[in-house]
PDB file of C-alpha atoms and ligand atoms in Angstrom:
ATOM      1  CA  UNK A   1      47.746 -10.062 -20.829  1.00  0.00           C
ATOM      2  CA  UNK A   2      51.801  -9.509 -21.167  1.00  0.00           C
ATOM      3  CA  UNK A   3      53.466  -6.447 -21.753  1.00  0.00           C
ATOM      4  CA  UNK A   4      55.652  -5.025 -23.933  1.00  0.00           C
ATOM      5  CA  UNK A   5      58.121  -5.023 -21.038  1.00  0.00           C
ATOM      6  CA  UNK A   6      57.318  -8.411 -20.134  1.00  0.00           C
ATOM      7  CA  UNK A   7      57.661  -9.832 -23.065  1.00  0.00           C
ATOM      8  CA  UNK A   8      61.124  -8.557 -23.332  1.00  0.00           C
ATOM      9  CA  UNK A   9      62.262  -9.769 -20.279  1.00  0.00           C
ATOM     10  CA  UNK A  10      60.986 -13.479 -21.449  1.00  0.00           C
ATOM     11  CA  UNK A  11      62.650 -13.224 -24.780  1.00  0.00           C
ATOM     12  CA  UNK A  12      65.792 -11.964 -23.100  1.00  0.00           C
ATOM     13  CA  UNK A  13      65.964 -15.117 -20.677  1.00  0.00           C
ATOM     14  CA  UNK A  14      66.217 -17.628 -24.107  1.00  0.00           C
ATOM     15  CA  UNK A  15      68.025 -15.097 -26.432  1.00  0.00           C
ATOM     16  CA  UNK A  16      70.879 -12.517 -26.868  1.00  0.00           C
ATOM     17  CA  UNK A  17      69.684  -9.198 -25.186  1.00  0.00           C
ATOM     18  CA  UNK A  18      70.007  -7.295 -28.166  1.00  0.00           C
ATOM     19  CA  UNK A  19      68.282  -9.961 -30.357  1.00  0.00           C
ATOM     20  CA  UNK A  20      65.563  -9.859 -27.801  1.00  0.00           C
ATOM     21  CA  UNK A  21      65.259  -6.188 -27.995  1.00  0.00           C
ATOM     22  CA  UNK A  22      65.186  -6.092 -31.470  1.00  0.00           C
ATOM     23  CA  UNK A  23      62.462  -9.036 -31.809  1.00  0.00           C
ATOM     24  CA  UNK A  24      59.615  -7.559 -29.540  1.00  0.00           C
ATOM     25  CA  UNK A  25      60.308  -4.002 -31.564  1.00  0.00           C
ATOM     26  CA  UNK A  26      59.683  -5.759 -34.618  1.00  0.00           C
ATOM     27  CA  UNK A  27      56.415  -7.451 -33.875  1.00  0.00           C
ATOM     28  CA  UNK A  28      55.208  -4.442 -31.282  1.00  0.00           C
ATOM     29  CA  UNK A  29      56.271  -1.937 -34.263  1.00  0.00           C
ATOM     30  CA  UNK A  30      57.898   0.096 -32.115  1.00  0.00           C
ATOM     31  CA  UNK A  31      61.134   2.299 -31.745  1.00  0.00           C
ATOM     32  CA  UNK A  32      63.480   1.602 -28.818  1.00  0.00           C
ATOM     33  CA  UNK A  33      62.157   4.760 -27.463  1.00  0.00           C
ATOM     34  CA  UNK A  34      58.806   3.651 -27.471  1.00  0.00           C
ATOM     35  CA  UNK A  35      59.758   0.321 -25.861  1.00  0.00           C
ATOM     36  CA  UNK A  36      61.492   1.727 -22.628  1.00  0.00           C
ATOM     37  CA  UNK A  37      58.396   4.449 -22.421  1.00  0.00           C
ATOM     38  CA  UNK A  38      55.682   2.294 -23.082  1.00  0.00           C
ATOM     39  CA  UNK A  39      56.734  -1.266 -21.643  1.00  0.00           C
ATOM     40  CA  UNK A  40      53.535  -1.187 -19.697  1.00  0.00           C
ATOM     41  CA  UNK A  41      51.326  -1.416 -22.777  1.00  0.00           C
ATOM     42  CA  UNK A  42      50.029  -4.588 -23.566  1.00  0.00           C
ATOM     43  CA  UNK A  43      50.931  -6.627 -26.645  1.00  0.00           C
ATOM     44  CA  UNK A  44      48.368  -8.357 -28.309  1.00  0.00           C
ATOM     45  CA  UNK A  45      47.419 -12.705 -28.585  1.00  0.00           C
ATOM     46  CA  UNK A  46      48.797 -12.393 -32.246  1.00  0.00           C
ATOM     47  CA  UNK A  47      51.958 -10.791 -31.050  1.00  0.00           C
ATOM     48  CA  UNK A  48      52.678 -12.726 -28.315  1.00  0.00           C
ATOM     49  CA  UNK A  49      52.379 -15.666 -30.349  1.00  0.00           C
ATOM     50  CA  UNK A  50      54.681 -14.125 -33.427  1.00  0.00           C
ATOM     51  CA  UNK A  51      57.279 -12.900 -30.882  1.00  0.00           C
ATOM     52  CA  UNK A  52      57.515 -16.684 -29.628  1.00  0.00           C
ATOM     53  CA  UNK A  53      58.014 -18.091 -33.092  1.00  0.00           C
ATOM     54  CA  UNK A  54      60.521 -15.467 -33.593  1.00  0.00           C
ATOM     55  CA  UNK A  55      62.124 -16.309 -30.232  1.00  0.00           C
ATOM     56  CA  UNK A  56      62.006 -19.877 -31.251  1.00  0.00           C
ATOM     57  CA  UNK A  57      63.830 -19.662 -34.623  1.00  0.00           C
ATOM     58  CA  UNK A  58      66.232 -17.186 -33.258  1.00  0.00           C
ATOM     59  CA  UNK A  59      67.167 -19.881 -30.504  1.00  0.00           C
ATOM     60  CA  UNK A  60      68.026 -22.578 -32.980  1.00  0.00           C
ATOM     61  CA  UNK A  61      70.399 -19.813 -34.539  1.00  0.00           C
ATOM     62  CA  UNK A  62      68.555 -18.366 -37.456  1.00  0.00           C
ATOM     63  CA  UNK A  63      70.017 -14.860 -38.641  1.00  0.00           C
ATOM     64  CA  UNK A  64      67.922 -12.130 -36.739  1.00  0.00           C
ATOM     65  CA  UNK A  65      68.301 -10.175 -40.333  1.00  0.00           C
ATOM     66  CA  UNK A  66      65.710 -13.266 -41.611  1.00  0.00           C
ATOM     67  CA  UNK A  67      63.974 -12.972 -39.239  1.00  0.00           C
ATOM     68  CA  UNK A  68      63.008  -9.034 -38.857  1.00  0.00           C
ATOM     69  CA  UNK A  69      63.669  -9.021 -43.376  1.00  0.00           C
ATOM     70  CA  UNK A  70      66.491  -6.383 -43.330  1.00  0.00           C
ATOM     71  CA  UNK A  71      69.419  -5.511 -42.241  1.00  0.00           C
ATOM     72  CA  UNK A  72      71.832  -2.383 -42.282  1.00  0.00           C
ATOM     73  CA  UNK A  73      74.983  -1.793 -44.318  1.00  0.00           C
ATOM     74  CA  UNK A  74      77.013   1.144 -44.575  1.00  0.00           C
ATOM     75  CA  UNK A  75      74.379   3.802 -43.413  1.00  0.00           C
ATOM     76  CA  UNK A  76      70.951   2.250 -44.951  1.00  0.00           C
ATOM     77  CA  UNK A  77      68.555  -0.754 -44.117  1.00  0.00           C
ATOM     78  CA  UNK A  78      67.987  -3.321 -46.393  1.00  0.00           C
ATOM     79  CA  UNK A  79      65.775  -6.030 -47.213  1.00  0.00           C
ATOM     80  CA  UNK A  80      67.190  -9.525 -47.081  1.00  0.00           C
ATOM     81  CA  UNK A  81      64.606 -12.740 -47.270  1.00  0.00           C
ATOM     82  CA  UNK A  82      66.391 -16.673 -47.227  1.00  0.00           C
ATOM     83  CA  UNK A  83      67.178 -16.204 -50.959  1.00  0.00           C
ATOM     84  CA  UNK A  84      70.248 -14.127 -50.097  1.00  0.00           C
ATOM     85  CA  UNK A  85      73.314 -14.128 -47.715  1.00  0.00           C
ATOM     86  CA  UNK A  86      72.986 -11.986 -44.625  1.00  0.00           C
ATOM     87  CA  UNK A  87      75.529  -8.722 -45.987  1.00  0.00           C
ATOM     88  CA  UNK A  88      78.193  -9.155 -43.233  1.00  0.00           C
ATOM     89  CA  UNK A  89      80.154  -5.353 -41.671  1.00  0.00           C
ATOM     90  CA  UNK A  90      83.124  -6.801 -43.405  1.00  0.00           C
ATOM     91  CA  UNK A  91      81.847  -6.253 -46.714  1.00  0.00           C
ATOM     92  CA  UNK A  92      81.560  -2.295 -46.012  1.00  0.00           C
ATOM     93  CA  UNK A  93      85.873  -2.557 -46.014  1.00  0.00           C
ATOM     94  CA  UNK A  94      85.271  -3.569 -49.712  1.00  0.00           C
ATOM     95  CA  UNK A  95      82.889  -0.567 -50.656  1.00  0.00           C
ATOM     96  CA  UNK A  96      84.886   1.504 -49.175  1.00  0.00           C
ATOM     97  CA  UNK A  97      87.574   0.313 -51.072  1.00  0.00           C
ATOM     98  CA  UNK A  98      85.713   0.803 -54.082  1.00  0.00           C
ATOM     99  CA  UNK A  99      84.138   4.284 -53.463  1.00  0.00           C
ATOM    100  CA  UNK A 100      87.201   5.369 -52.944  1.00  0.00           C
ATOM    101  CA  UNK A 101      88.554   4.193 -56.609  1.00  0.00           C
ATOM    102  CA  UNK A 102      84.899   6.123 -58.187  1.00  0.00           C
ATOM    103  CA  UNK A 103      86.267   9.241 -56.534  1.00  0.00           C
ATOM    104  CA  UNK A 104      88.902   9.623 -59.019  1.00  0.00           C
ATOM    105  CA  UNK A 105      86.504   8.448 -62.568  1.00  0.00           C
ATOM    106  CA  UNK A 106      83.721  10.762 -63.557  1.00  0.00           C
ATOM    107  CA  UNK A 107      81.451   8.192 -65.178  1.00  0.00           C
ATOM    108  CA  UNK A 108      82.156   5.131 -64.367  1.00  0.00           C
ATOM    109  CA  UNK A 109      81.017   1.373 -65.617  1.00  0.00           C
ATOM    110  CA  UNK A 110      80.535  -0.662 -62.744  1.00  0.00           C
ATOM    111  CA  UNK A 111      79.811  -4.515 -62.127  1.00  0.00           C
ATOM    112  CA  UNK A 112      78.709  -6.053 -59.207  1.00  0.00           C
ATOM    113  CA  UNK A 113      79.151 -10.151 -59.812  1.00  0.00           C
ATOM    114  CA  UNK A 114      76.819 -11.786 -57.364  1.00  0.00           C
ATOM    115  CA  UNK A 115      75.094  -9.263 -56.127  1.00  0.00           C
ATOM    116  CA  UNK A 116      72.634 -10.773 -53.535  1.00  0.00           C
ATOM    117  CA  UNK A 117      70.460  -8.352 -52.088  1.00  0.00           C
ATOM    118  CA  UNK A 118      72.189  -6.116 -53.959  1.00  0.00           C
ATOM    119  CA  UNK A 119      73.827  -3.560 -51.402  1.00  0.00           C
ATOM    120  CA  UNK A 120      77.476  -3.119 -53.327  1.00  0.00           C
ATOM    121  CA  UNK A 121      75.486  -2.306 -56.057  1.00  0.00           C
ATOM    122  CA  UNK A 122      73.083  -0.132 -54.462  1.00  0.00           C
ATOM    123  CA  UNK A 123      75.180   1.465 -52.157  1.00  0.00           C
ATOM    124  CA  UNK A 124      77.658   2.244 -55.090  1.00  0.00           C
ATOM    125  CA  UNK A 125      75.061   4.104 -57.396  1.00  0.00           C
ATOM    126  CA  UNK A 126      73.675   5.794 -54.069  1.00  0.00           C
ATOM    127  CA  UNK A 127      76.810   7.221 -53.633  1.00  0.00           C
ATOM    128  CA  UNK A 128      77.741   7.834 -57.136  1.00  0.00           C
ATOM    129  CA  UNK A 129      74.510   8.484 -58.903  1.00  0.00           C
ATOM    130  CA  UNK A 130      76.403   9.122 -62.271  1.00  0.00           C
ATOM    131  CA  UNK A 131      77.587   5.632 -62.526  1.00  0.00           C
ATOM    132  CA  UNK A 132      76.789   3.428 -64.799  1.00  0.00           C
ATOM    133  CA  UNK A 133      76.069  -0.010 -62.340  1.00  0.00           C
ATOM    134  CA  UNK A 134      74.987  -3.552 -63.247  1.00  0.00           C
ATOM    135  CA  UNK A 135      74.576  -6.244 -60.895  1.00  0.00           C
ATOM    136  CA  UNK A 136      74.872  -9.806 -61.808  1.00  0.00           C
ATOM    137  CA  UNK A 137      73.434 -12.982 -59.619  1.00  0.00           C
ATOM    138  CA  UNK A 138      72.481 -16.449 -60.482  1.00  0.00           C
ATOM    139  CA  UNK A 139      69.766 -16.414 -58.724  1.00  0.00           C
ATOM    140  CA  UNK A 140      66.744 -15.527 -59.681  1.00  0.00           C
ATOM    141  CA  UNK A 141      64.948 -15.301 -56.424  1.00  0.00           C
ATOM    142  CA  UNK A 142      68.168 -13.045 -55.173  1.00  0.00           C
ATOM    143  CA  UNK A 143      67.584 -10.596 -58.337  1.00  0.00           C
ATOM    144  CA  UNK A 144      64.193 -10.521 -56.929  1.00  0.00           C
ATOM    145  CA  UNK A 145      65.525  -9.146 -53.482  1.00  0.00           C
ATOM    146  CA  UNK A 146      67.846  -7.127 -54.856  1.00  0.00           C
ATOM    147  CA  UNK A 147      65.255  -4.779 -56.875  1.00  0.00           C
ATOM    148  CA  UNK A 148      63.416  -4.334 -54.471  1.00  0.00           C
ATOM    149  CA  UNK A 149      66.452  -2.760 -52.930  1.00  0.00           C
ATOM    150  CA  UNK A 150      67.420  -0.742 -55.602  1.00  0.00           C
ATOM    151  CA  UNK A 151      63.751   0.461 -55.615  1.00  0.00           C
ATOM    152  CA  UNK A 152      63.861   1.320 -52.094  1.00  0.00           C
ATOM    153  CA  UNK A 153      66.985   3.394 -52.179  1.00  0.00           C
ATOM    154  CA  UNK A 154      65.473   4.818 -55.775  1.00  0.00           C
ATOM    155  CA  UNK A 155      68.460   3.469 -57.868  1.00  0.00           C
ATOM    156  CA  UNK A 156      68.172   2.165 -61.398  1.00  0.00           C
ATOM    157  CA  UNK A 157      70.624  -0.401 -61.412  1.00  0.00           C
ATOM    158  CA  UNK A 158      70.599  -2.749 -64.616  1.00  0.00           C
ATOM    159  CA  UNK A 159      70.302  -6.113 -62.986  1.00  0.00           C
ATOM    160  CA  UNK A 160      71.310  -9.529 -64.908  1.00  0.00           C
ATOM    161  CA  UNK A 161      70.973 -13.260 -64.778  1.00  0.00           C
ATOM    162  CA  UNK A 162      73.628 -15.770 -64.826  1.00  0.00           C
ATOM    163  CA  UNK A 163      76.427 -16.838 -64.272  1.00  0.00           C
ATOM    164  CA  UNK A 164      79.773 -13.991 -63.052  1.00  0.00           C
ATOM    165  CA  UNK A 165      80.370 -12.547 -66.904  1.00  0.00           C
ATOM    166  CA  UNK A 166      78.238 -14.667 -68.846  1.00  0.00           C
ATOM    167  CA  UNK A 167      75.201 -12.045 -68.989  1.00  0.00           C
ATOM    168  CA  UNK A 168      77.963  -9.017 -69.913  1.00  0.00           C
ATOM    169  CA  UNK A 169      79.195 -10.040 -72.905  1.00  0.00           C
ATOM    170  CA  UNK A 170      81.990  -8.379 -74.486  1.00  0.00           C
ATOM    171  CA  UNK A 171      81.607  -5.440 -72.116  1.00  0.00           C
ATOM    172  CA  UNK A 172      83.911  -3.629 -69.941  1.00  0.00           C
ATOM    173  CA  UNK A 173      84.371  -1.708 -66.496  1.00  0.00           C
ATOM    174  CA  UNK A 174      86.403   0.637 -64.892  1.00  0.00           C
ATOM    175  CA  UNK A 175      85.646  -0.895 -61.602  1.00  0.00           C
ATOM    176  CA  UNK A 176      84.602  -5.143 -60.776  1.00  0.00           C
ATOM    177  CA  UNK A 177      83.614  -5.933 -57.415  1.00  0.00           C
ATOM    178  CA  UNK A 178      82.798  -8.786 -56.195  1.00  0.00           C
ATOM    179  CA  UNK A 179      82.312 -10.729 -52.877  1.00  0.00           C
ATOM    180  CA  UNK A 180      81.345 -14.553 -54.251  1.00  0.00           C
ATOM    181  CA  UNK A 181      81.010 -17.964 -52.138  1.00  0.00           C
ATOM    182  CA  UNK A 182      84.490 -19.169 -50.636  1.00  0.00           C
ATOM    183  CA  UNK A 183      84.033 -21.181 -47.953  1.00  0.00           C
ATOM    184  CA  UNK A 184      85.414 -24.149 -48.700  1.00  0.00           C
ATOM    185  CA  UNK A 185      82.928 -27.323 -48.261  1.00  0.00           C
ATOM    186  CA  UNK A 186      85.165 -29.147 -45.812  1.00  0.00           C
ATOM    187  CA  UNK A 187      84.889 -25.798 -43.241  1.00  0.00           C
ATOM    188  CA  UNK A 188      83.341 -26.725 -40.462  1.00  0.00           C
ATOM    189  CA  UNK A 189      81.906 -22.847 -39.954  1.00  0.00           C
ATOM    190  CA  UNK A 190      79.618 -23.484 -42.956  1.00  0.00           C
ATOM    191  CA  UNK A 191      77.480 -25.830 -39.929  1.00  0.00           C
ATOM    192  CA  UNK A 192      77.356 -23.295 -37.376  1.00  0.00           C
ATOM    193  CA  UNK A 193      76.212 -20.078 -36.465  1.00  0.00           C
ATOM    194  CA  UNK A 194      73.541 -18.896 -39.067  1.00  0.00           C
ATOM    195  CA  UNK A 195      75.472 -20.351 -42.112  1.00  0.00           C
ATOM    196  CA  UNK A 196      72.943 -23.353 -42.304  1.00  0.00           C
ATOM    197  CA  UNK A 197      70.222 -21.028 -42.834  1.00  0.00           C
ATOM    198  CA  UNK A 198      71.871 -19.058 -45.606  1.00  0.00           C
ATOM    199  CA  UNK A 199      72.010 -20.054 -49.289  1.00  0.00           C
ATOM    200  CA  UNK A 200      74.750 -22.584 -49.840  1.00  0.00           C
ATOM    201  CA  UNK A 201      75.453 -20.902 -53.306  1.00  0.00           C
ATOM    202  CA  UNK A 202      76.419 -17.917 -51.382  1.00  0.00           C
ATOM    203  CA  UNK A 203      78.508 -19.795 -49.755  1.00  0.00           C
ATOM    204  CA  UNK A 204      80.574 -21.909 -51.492  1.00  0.00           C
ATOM    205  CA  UNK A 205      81.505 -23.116 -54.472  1.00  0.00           C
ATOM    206  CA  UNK A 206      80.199 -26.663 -54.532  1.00  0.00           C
ATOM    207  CA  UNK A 207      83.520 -28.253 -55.354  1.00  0.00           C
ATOM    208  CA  UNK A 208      83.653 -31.221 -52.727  1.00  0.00           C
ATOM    209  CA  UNK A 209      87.663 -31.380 -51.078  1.00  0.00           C
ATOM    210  CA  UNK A 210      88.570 -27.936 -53.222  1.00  0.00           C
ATOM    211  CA  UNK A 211      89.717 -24.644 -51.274  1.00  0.00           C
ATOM    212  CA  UNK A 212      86.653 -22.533 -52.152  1.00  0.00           C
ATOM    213  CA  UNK A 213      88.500 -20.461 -54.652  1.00  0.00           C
ATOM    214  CA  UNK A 214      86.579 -21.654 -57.693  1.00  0.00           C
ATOM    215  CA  UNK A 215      84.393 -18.699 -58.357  1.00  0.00           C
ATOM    216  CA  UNK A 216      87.486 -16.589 -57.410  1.00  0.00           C
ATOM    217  CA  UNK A 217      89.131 -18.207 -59.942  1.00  0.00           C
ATOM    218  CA  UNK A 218      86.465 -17.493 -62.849  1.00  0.00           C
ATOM    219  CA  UNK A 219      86.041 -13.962 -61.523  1.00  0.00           C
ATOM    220  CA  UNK A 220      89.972 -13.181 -61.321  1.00  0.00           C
ATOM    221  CA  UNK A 221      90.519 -15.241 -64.848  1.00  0.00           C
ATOM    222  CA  UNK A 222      87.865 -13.179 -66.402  1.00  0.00           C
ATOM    223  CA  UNK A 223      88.867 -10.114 -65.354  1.00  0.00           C
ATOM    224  CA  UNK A 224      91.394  -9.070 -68.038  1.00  0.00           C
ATOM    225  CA  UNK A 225      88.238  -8.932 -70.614  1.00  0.00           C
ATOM    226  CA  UNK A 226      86.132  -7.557 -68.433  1.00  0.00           C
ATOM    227  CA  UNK A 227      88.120  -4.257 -67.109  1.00  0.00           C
ATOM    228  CA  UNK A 228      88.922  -1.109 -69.172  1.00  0.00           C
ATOM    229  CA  UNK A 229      92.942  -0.080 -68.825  1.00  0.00           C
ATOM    230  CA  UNK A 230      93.351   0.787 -65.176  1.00  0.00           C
ATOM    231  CA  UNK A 231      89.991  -0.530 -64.018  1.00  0.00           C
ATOM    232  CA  UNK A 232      89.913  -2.344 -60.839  1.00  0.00           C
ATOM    233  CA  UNK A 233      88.775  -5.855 -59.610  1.00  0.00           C
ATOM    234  CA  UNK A 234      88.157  -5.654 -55.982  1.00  0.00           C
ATOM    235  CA  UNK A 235      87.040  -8.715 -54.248  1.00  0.00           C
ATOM    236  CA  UNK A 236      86.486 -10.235 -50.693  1.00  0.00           C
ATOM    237  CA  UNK A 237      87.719 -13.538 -50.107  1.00  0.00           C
ATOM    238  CA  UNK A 238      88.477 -15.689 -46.505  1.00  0.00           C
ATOM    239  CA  UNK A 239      91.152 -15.199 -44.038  1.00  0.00           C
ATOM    240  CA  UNK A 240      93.352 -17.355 -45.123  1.00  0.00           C
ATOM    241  CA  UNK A 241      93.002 -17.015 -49.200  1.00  0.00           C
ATOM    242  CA  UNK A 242      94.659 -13.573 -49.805  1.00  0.00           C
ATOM    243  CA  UNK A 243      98.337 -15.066 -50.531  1.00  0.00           C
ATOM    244  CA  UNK A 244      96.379 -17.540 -52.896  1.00  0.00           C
ATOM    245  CA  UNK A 245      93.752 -14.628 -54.424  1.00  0.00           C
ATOM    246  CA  UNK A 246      97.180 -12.316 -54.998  1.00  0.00           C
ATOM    247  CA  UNK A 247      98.801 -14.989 -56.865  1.00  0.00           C
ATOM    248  CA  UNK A 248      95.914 -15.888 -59.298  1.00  0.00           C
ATOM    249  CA  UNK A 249      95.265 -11.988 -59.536  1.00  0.00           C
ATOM    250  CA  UNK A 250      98.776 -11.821 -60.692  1.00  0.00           C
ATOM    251  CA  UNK A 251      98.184 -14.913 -63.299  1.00  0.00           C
ATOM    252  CA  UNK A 252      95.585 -13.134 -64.664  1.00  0.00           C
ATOM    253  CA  UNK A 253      98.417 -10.375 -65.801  1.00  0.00           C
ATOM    254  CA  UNK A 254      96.528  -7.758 -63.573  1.00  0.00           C
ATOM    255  CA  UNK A 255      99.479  -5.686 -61.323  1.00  0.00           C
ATOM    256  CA  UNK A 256      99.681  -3.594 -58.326  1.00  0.00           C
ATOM    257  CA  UNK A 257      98.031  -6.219 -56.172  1.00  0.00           C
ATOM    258  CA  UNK A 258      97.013  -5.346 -52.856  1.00  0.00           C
ATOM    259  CA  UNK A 259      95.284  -6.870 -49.596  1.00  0.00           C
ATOM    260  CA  UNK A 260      93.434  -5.197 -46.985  1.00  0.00           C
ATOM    261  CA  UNK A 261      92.556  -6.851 -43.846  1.00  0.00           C
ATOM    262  CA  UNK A 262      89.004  -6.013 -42.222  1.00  0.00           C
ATOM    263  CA  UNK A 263      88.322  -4.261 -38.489  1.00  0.00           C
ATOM    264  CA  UNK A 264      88.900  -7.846 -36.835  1.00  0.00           C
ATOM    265  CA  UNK A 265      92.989  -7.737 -38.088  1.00  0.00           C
ATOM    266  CA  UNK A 266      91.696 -10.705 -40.777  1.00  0.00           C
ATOM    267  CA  UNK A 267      92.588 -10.459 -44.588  1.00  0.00           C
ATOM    268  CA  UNK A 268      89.641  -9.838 -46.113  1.00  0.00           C
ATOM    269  CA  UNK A 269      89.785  -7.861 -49.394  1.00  0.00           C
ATOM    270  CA  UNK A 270      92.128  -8.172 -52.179  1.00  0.00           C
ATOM    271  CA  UNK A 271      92.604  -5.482 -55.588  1.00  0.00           C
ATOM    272  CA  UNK A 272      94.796  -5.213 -59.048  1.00  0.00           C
ATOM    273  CA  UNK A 273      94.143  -3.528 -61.948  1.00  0.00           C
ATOM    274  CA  UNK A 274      94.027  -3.856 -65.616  1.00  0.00           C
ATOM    275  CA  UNK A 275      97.396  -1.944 -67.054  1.00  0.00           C
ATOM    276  CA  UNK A 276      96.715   1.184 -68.491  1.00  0.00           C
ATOM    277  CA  UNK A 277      99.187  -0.032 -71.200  1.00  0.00           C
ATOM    278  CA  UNK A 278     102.304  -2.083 -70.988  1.00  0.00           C
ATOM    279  CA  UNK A 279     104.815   0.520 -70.213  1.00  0.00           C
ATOM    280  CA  UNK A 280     102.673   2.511 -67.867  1.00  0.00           C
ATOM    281  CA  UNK A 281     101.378  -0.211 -65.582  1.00  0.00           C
ATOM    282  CA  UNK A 282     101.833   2.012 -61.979  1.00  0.00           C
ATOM    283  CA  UNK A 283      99.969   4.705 -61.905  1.00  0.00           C
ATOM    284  CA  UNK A 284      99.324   7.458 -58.941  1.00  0.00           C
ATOM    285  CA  UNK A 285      97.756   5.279 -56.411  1.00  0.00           C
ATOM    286  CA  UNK A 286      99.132   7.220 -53.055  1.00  0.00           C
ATOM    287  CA  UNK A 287      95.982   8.596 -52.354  1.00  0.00           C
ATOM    288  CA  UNK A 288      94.339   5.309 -51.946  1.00  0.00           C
ATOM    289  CA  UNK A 289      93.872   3.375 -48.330  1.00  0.00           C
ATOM    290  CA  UNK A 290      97.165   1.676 -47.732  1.00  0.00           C
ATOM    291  CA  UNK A 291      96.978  -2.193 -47.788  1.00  0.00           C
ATOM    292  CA  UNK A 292      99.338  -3.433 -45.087  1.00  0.00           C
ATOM    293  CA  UNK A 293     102.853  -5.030 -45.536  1.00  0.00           C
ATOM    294  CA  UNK A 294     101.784  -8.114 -47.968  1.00  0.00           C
TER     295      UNK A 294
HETATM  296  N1  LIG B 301      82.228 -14.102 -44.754  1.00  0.00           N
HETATM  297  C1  LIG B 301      81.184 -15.070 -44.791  1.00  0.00           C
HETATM  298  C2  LIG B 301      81.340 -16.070 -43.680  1.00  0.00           C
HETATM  299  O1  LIG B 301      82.403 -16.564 -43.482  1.00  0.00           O
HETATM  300  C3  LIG B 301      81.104 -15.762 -46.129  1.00  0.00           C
HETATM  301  C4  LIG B 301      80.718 -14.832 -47.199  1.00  0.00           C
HETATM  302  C5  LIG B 301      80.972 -15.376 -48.560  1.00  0.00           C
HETATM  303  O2  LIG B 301      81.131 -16.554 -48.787  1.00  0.00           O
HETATM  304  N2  LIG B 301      81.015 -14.490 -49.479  1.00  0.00           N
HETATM  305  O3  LIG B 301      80.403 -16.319 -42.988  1.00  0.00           O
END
């Protein structure tokens, strides 16, 4: 017979503590009250043996989110499967970036361009329930994930197939977001950690020897026909692409570009807007987050 308690203390010896922690709650269905109170009770042959194939797949560096199916973001669990990229904490910079633009709008359009598992889009029409949010993604099997999301949180979100704009049309938005594939295929990060696990479409672009900007650039070209006057593109990109993203925001005659770096120090996030008109192209954006010295 093993214990709960045991069984911790064996998953801690191959895995991270936390992981561990988080593992034996998962299969014992149990808080992390429960565990410390109860770690005499005994787990049963089915557990023990789920907790070990958890332990094992968690040792050759699958994502725990895979391996429990969810993960949290900004306040609220969600479900992730293999279909989607793990949502990473540096993605909450950009929704707060863009929550703080809905403030100011009273009923907004809003895309989300790759949505994944959906949780700019759901997290956005949480927040805002008047919005008016659509969430495009490729992938079928990620529109799948992301649903179920939106059903779990009780959003209606209108959720499309294809490729960044092609599903939308002629439509437009006061507010873009976006956090596409840009790791370039030469980066050796994309064999490490959990990235092998993750969907390579989430990842990168597919462009063998390119910079991983290629779905930037569609989403920053497109932009101009996509946003209403003064709507914003927000978008997360690497740590080393913001001079590049700025550049090809400004190509794409958006102005007042900005980039925010994320909680590590790292540029992360990068803005413009669609001019109101010609001769009022800055408008009162004091009241916004300050990016830092570009
Ligand atoms: N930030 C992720 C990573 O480097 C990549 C996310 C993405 O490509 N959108 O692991």
């Amino acid at each position: 017979m093993t214990t709960i308690g045991e069984a911790w203390r064996l998953a801690r010896q191959r895995i991270d503590r936390l992981d561990a922690r988080l593992l034996v709650e998962h299969v014992a269905s149990c808080s992390h009250a429960d565990l410390l109170a109860h770690a005499g009770r005994p787990l049963s042959a089915l557990q023990v043996r789920q907790l070990e194939a958890l332990v094992q797949r968690r040792a050759r560096g699958e994502p725990l989110a895979y391996l429990v199916g969810s993960v949290g973001f900004y306040g609220r669990e969600f479900r992730v499967t293999a279909d989607v990229l793990v949502p990473r904490p540096e993605t909450e910079l950009l929704l707060e970036l863009a929550l703080e633009r809905l403030r100011a709008l009273h009923d907004p359009a809003v895309a989300d361009l790759g949505t994944g598992c959906g949780v700019l889009a759901v997290s956005l029409k949480c927040r805002f329930p008047q919005a008016r949010v659509v969430a495009v993604d490729l992938s079928p099997a990620a529109l799948v994930v992301a649903r179920m999301n939106a059903a779990l949180h009780g959003v209606t979100i209108r959720f499309l197939e294809g490729d960044w704009y092609g599903p939308l049309g002629a439509e437009r938005f006061d507010l873009i977001v976006a956090n596409p594939p840009y790791v370039a295929m030469s980066d050796p990060h994309l064999e490490s950690g959990g990235l092998p696990f993750e969907p390579r479409m989430a990842l990168t672009d597919g462009v063998a020897g390119g910079d991983g900007l290629d779905c930037t650039r569609v989403i920053v070209g497109g932009a101009a026909m996509h946003l209403l006057p003064g709507g914003w593109l927000l978008i997360e990109h690497g740590h080393d692409q913001g001079v590049a993203v700025r550049q090809l925001l400004q190509d794409a005659g958006l102005t007042g570009m900005a980039t925010w770096p994320d909680l590590a120090g790292i540029d992360r996030v990068s803005a413009a807007r669609f001019p109101v008109s010609r001769n009022r192209e800055s408008q009162q954006d004091d009241f916004f987050l300050q990016p830092h010295e570009l």
